[in-house]
XYZ file of C-alpha atoms in Angstrom:
645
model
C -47.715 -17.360 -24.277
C -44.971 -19.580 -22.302
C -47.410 -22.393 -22.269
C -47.900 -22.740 -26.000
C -44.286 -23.480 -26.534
C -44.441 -26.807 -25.399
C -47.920 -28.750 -26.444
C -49.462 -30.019 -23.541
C -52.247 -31.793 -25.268
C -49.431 -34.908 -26.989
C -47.121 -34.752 -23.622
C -47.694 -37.749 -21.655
C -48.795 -36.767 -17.787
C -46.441 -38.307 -15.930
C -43.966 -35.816 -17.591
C -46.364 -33.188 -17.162
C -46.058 -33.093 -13.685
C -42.409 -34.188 -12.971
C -40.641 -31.963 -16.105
C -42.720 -30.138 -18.638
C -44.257 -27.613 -15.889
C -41.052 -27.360 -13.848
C -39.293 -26.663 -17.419
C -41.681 -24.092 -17.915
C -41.826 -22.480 -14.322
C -37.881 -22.392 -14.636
C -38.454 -20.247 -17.733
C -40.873 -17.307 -16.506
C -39.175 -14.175 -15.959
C -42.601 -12.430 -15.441
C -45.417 -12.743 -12.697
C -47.830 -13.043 -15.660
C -46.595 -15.909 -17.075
C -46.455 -18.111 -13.600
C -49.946 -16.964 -13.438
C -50.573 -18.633 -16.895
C -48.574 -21.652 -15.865
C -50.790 -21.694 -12.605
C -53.892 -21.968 -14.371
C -52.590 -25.120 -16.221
C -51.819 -26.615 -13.421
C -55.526 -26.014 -12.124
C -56.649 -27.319 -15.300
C -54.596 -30.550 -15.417
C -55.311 -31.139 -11.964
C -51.414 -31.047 -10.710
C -52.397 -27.866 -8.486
C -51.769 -29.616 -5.356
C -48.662 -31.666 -6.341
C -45.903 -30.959 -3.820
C -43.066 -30.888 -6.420
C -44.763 -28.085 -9.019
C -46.230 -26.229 -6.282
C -42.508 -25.538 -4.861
C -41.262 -24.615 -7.837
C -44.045 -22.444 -8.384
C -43.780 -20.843 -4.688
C -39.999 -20.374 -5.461
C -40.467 -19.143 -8.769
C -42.887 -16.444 -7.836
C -40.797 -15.416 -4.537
C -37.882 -15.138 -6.446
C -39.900 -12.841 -8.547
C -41.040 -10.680 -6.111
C -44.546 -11.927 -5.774
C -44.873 -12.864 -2.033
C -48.567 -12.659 -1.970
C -49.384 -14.525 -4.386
C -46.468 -17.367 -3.139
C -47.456 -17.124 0.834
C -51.232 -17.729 -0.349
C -49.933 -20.964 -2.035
C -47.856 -22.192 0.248
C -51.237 -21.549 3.042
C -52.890 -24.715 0.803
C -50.415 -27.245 1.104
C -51.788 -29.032 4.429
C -48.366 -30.128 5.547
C -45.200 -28.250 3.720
C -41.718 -29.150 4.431
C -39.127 -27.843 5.825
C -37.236 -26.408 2.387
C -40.674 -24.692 1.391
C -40.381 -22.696 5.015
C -37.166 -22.048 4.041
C -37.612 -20.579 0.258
C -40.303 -18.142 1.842
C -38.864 -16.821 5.171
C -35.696 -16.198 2.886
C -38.754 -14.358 0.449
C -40.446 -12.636 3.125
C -37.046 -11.367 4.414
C -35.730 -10.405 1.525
C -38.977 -8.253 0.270
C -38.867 -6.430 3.615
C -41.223 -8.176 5.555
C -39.216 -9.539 8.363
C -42.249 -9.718 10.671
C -44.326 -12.182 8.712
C -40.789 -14.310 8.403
C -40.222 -14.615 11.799
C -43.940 -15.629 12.086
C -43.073 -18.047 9.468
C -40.201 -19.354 11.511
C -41.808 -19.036 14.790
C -44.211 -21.866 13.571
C -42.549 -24.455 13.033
C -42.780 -27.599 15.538
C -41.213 -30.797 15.986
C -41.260 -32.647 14.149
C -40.263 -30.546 11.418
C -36.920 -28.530 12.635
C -35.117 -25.873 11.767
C -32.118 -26.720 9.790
C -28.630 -23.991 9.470
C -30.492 -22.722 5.991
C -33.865 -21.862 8.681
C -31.890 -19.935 10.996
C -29.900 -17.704 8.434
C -32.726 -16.814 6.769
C -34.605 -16.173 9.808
C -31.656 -14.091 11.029
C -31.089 -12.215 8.137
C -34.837 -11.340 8.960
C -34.414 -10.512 12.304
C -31.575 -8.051 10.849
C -34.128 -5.941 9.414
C -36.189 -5.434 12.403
C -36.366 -2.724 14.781
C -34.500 -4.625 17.962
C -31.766 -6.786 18.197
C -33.528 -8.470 20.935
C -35.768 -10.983 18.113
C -32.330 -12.131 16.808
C -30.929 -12.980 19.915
C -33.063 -15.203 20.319
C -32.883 -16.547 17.248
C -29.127 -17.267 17.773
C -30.169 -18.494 21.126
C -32.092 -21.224 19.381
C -28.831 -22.149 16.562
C -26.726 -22.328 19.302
C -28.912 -25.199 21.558
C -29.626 -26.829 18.145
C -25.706 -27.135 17.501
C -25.443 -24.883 14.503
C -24.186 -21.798 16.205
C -20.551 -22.947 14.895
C -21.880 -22.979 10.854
C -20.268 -20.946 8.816
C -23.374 -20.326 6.912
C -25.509 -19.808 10.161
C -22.184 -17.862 11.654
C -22.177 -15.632 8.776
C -25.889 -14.318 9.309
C -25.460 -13.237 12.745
C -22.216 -11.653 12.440
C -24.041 -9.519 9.428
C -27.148 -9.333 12.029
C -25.313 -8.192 14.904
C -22.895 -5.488 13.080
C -26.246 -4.177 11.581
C -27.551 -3.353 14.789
C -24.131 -1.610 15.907
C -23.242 -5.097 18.353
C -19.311 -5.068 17.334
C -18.087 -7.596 20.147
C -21.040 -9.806 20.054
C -20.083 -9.817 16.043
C -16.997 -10.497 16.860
C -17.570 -13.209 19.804
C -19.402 -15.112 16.643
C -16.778 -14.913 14.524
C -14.292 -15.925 17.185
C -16.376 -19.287 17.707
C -16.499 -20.616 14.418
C -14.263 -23.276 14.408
C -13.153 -22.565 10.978
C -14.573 -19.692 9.601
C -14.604 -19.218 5.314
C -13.935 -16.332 3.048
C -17.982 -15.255 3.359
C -17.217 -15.290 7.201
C -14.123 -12.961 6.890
C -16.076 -11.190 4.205
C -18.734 -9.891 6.613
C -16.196 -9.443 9.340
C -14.367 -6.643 7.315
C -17.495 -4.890 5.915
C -19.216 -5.082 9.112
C -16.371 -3.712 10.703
C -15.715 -0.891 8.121
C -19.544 -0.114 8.254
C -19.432 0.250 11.813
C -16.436 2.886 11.282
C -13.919 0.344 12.989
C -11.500 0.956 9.616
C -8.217 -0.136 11.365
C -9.721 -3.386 12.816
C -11.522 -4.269 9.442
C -7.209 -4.138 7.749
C -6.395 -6.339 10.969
C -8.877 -8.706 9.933
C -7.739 -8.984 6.725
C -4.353 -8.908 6.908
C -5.437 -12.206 9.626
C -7.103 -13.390 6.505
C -4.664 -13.432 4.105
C -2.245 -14.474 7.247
C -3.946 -17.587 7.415
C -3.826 -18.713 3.844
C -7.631 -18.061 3.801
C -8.765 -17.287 0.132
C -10.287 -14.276 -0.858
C -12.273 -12.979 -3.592
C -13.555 -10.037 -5.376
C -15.592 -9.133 -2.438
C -12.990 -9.286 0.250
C -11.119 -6.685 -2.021
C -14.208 -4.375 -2.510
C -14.480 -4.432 1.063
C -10.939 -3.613 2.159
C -10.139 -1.034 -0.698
C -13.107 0.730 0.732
C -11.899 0.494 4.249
C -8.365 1.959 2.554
C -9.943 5.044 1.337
C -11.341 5.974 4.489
C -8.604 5.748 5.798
C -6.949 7.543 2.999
C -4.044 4.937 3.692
C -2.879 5.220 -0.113
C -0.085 2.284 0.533
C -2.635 -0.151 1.695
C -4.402 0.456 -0.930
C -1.377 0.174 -3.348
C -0.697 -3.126 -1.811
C -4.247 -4.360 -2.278
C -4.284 -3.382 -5.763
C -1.385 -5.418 -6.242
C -3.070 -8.346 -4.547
C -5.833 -7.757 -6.965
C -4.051 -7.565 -10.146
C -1.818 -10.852 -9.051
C -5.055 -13.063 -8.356
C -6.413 -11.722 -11.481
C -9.651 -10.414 -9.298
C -9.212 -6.356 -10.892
C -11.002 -7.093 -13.592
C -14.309 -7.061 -11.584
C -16.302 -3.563 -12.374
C -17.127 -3.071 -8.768
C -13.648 -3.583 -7.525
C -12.355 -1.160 -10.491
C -15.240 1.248 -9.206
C -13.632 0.851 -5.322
C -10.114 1.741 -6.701
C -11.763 4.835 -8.469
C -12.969 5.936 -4.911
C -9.414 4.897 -3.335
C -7.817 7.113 -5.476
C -9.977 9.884 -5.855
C -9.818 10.278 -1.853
C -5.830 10.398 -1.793
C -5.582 12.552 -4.380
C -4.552 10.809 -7.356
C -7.605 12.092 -9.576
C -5.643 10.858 -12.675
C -4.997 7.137 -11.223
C -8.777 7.114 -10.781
C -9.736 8.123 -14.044
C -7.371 5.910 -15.661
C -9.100 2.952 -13.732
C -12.774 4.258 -14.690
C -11.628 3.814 -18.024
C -10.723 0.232 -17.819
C -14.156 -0.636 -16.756
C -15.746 -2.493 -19.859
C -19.566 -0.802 -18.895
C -19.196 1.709 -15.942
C -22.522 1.115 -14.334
C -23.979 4.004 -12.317
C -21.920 3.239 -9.352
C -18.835 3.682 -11.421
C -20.037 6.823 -12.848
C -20.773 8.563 -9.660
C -17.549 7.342 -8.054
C -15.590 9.082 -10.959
C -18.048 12.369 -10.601
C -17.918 12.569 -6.944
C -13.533 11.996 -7.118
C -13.547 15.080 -9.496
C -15.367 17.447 -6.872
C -14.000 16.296 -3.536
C -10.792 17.081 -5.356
C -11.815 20.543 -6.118
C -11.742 19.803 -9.959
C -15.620 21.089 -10.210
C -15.083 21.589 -14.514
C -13.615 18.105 -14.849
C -17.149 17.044 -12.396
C -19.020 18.551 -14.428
C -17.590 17.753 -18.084
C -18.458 14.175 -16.879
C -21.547 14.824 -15.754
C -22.680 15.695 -18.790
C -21.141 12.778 -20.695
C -22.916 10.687 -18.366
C -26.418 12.666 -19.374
C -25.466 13.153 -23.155
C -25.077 8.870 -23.584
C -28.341 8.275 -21.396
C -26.818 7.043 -18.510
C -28.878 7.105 -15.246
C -28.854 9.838 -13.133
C -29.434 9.042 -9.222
C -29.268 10.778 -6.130
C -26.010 9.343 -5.845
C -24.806 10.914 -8.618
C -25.952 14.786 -7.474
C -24.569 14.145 -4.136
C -21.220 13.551 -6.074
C -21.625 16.154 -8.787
C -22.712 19.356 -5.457
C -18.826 21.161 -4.691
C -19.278 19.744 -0.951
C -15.787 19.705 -0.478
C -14.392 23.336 -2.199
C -17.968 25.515 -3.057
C -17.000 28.671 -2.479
C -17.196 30.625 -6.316
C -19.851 27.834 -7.300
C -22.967 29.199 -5.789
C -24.568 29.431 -9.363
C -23.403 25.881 -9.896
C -24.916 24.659 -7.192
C -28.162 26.196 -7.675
C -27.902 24.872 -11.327
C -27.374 21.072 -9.293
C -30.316 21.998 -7.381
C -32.469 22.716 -10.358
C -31.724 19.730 -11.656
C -32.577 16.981 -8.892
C -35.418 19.469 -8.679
C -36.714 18.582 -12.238
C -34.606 15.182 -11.516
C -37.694 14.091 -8.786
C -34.699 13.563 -6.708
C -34.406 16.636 -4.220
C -36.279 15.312 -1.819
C -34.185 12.396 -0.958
C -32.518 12.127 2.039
C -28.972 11.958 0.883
C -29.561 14.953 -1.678
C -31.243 17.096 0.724
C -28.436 16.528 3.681
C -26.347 17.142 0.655
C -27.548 20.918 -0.168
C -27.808 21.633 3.280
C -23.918 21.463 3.417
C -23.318 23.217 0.622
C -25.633 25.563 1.416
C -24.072 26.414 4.540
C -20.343 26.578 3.128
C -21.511 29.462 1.060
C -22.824 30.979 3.809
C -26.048 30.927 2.521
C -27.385 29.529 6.458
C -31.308 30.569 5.591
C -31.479 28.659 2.598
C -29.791 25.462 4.274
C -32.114 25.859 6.748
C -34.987 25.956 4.554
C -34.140 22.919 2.804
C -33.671 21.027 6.512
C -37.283 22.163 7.288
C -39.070 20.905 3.827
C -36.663 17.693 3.666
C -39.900 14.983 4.145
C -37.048 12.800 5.650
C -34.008 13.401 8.237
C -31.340 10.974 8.424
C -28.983 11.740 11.569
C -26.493 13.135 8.610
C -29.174 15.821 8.240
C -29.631 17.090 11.686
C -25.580 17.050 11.808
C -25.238 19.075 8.902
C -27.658 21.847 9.943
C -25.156 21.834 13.345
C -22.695 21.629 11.770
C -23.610 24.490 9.484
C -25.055 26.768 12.544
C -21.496 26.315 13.715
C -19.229 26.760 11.166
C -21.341 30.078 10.417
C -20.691 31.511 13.834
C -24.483 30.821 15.299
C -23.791 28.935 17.810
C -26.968 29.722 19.436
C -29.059 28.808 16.713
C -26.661 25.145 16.643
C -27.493 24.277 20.221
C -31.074 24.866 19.740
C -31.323 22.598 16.833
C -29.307 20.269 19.544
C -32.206 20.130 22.191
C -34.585 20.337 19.534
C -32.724 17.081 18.105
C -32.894 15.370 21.395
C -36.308 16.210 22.248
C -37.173 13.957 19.332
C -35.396 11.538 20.673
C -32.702 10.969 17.721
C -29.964 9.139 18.679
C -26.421 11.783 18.059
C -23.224 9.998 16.572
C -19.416 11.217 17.502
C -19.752 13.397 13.966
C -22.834 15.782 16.310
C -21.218 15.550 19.530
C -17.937 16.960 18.127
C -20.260 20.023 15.930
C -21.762 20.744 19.374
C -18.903 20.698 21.493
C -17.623 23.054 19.255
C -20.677 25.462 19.692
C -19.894 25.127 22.986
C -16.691 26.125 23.322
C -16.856 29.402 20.868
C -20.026 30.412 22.859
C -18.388 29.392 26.382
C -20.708 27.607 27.136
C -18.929 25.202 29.868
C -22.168 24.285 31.488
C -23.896 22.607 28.165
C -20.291 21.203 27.267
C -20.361 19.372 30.313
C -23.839 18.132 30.324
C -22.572 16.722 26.771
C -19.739 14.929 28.573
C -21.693 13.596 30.423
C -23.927 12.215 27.288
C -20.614 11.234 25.798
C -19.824 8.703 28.743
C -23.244 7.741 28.284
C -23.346 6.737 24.776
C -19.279 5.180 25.276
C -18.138 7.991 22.795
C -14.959 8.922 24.744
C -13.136 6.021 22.736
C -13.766 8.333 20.018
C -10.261 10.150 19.188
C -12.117 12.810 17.552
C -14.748 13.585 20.576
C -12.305 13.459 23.134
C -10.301 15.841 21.000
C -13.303 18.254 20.852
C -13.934 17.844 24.401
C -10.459 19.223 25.068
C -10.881 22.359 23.064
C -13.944 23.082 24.663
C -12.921 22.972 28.318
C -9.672 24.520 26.851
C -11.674 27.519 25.519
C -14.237 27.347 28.274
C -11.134 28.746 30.405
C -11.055 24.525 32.034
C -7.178 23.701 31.575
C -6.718 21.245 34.131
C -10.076 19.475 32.647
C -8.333 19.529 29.436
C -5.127 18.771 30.562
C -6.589 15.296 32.587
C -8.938 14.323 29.368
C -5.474 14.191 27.232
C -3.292 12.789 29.489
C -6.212 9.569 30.320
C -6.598 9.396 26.054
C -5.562 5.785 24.987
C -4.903 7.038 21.108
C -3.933 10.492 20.097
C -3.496 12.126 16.614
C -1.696 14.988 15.202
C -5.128 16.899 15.890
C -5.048 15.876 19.622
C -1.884 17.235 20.710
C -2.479 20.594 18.542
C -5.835 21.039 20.115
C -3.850 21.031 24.175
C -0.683 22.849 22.724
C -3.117 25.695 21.400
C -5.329 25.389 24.869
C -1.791 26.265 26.520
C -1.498 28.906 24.419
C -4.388 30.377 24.374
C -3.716 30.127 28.680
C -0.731 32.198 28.450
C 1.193 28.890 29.496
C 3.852 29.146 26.971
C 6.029 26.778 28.546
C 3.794 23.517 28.811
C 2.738 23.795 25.171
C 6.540 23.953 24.389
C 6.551 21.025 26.572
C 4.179 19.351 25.026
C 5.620 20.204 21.419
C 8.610 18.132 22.356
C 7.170 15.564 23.616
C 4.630 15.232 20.681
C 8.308 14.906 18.898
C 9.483 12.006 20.760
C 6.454 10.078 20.775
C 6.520 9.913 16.940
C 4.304 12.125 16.071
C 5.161 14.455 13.118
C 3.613 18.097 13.779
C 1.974 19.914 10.828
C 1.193 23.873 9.984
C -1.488 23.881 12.420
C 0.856 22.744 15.232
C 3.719 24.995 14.651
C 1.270 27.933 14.402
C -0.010 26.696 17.721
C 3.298 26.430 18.933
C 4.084 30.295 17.850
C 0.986 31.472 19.215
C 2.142 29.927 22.937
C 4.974 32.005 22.455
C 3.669 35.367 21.351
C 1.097 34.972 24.473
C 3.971 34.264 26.571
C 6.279 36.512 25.659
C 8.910 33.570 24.559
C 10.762 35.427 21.932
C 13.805 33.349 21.625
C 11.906 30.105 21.661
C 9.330 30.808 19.148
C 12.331 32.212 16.625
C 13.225 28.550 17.191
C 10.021 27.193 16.673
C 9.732 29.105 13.294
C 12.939 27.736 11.895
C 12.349 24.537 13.103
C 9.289 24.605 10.395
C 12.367 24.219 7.864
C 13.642 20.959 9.231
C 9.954 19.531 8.969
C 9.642 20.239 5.398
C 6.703 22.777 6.154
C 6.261 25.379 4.330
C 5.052 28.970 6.152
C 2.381 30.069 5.206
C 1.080 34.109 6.284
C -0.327 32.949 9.734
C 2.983 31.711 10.313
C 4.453 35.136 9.273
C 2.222 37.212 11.001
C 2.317 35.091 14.157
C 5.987 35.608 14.436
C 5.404 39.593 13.610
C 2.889 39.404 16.409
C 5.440 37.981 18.806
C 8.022 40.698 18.319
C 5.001 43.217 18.587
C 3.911 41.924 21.787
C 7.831 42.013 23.370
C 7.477 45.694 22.203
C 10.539 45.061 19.517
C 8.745 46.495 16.676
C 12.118 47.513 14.594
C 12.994 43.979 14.841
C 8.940 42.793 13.697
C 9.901 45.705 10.666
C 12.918 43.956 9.405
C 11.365 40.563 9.329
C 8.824 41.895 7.174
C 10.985 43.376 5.122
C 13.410 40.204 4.954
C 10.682 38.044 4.385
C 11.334 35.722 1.346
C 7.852 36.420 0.119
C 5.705 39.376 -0.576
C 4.236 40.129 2.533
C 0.442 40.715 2.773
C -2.493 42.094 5.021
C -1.635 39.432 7.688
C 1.907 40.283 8.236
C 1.346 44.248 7.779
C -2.170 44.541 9.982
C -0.133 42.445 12.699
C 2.400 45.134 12.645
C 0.216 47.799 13.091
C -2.045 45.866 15.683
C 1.460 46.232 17.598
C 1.951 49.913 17.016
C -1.272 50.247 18.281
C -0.035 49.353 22.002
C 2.884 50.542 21.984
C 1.950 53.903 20.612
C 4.560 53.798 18.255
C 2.883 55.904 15.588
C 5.887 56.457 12.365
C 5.929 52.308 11.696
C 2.342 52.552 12.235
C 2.249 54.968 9.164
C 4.725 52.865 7.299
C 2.254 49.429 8.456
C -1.015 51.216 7.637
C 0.542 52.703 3.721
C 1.966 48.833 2.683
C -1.915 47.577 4.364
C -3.726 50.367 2.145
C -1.731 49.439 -0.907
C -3.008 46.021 -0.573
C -6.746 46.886 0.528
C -7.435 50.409 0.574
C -11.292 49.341 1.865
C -10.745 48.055 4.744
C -12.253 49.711 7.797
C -10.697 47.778 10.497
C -7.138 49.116 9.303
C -8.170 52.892 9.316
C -9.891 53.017 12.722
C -6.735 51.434 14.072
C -4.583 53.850 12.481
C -6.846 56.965 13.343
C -6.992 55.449 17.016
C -3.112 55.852 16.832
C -3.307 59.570 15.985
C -5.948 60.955 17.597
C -4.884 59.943 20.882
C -2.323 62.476 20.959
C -5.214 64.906 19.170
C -2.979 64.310 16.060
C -5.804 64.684 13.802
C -4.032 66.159 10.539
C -3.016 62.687 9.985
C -5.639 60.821 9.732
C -6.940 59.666 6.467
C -10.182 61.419 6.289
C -8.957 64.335 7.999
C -6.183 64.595 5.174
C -9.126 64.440 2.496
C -11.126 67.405 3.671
């Protein structure tokens, strides 16, 4: 026992009271042993000294035993102001915000709140329902005069990004006079957890513009911010800021590098890193784990997975949502159900994040039913679940079954994010459904989404598919911000509008405003043309690719067979198949004979339909079009089945 290592019994009391129990409070690291301690002090008749009995009530708080500290603290007749501060920072901290505030609520001149009250009590409020209890919190710092403390200023920045309050953050941070590296600190992460990525590098780069020193965390935070971005030069650059102030050693900014690199790519950067970490903790493990699969390298996931399990190292939920192929499943069904079987046995399935998790992968592999079966027994949703059943519904073609989920989701009243609205926009447009994509416009105004680059780019498509151009055409035009994805989105709406010459328009001036186009854009661009009938442009367009460094893929191919099909120049769409510097495949050939097919042009539909046959002799699709070819003349000798009999 705790209490037998010093003898009580020869220590005089004076020292009792004022250092032998306060040496042995500052000792405990269990519950059981204050308890002990507490009963001496009963005996000895020091229960109700003010001294002890706060470091008793801190002790236990710090321990975790708020009960046991608030019902001490309710027998001191008149405790100070630091003991109201050790438990509203206890209460707040073991998630129990209310009693806190209650706490804080009673205390009356003339015992004041002091900057250490109203952190505390704001970090409280920060774990409440509504932002409405820390307003007024604030509203009392800021007639006290410590609304302009850093340590105050800190707290509600932190409170107010929690709740999603970005410029009322920011208005705080803005009015300290002279904000510290904690300040800046919870600027950038409350930024980057807000998804404001490009602000949170502003802020920094301000930072470190200002001679303002930062630490480990400030690099955490930004490296993070960097590989969501999947700006791999910023995060270069911080890595070099890290190695220079000698702040890479930390484990948890190794572990952020890990991530960095992993997301851009460089799989063998990041595993170098996870190797310089002295003890990878389980946050550095599922980093490493999770950078294997999102790269596609599912063995080298794996391998380490079962490193991690073969040293007994923790497995959490964390560490299946890494390990699951979210990123490249298809061939890894078995794997996955393996995964499955494991957080299964792991007691782990049923957490939110692994659940949400599954359903994704799930629905990659096409296995919709079984996603859906593991939305319906999740015991918790998170908004990530509901958007990747949506998603899924989508990205399998039932788009009915997506929107459903949609009203089902708003009947419950849970609030949608840009990452839904953009799943059911795109619902919308491949079911045409104008009149629900404009009711979710109208939700999108609503909820101040349209700042969102990637809603008002879905928004586009839809009214673009949804046979809206000019609705389109007016949403891109009013965007502040576009991407490469924005302009390919209203080049292919032109396109797919038979308006050849606006999305050649817009393809040069997508060029002058400095944006570089990609594979998706060109083949957007050669679509335009085949749908136009703009031969001689989109021969340009194709060996413009060249000059871009882009290589053509078989869409590219075929798109540019399809265009001389559609101008009815099918020797000319046989030669560039034949001139092709690569082996051409089903694309190029089944676009050739989708030509022949108009144009009744039945000898290079023979030639098409052999080289297709060659390459996949079970396809259906190619033999009805080649036996609609020849029995429309009742030329029924050659078809292939005919030929058989």
């Amino acid at each position: 026992m705790i209490c037998k290592t010093i003898n009580l019994s020869t220590t005089p009391a004076a020292l009792r009271t004022r250092s032998t129990f306060i040496s042995l409070i500052s000792k405990s690291s269990t519950t059981q042993q204050l308890n002990e301690i507490h009963s001496q002090l009963i005996l000895n008749a020091l229960h109700t000294h003010p001294i002890t009995l706060t470091a008793l009530i801190q002790k236990l708080s710090d321990l975790g035993s708020i009960s046991h500290a608030h019902t001490l603290f309710s027998t001191i007749p008149s405790p100070d102001l630091f003991l109201h501060n050790v438990l509203i920072r206890a209460l707040s901290r073991n998630r129990r915000p209310s009693s806190a505030i209650a706490l804080y609520a009673r205390l009356r001149p003339p015992l004041l709140p002091c900057n250490f009250t109203y952190a505390f009590a704001a970090s409280a409020c920060a774990s409440m329902d509504s932002v409405e209890f820390g307003r007024l919190v604030h509203a009392h710092a800021t007639v006290a005069g410590c609304g302009g403390d850093v340590f105050v200023g800190s707290a509600f920045v932190d409170l107010y990004f929690k709740f999603g309050c970005v410029g009322d953050a920011r208005k705080v941070f803005d009015e300290m006079p002279e904000p510290d590296t904690v300040c800046w600190n919870a600027m950038i992460s409350g930024l980057s957890r807000n998804g404001r990525f490009r602000e949170a590098l502003e802020v920094f780069g301000e930072m470190v513009g200002r001679g303002v020193s930062f630490d480990s965390t400030s690099l955490a935070a930004v490296i993070r911010v960097a590989g969501e971005l999947m700006e791999v030069r910023v995060g270069l650059g911080v890595h070099c800021m890290g190695i220079k102030s000698g702040l890479c050693g930390h484990g948890f900014v190794l572990t952020g590098l890990v991530s960095l690199y992993s997301k851009c790519g460089d799989v063998d950067t990041a595993r170098f890193l996870f190797e310089q970490i002295e003890r990878p903790d389980f946050v550095s493990w599922n980093a490493m784990i999770s950078g294997y699969s999102c790269n596609g390298e599912t063995e080298s996931a794996v391998r380490l997975f079962r490193e991690l399990t073969g040293s007994g190292g923790e497995v959490t939920s964390s560490t299946i949502v890494g390990l699951l192929p979210v990123f490249s499943p298809f061939g890894h069904l078995e794997l996955c159900r393996c995964i499955h079987g494991f957080a299964v046995k792991a007691g782990v399935d049923s957490n939110v994040s692994v659940s949400t998790a599954l359903t994704t992968v799930y629905s990659r592999l096409n296995e919709i039913e079984f996603a859906r079966q593991i939305f319906n027994e999740a015991p918790e949703k998170s908004l990530e679940s509901w958007n990747a059943i949506i998603s899924g519904y989508t990205q399998n073609g039932l788009t009915e079954m997506a929107i459903s989920i949609f009203r089902r989701m708003q009947t419950l009243k849970v609030q949608p994010n840009p990452v839904t609205i953009t799943s059911i926009l795109s619902a919308c447009a491949q079911l045409g459904a104008v009149t629900l994509g404009k009711w979710v416009h109208e939700l999108i105004v609503r909820e101040n989404f349209q700042s969102n680059i990637y809603v008002s780019t879905a928004l586009i498509d839809m009214y673009a598919k949804c046979g809206s151009i000019k609705e389109a055409q007016i949403l891109f035009d009013t965007m502040p911000e576009k991407n490469v994805v924005s302009w390919n989105a209203m080049i292919s709406g032109y396109g797919l509008h038979g308006l050849g010459h606006e999305a050649l328009r817009l393809f040069d001036e997508m060029s002058k405003a400095g944006v570089s186009p990609n594979g998706v854009t060109f083949l957007a661009a050669l679509h335009a043309c085949s749908h136009a009938g703009l031969v001689r442009e989109g021969e340009k367009i194709f060996q413009l690719m060249s000059d871009y460094g882009i290589t053509r893929g078989p869409e590219h191919y075929a798109c540019l067979v399809d265009l001389f099909g559609r101008a009815g120049r099918l020797e000319e769409a046989l030669e560039f198949i034949k001139g092709m510097p690569v082996e051409p495949g089903p694309a190029e050939w089944g676009a050739l004979l989708g030509a022949c097919m108009v144009h009744k042009n039945k000898t290079l539909a023979q030639i098409a339909s052999d080289n297709l046959f060659k390459l996949d002799s079970e396809s259906v699709g190619y033999h009805v079009l080649l036996s609609n070819i020849h029995s429309s003349d009742g030329n029924y000798q050659r078809l292939p089945w005919y030929a058989r009999q």
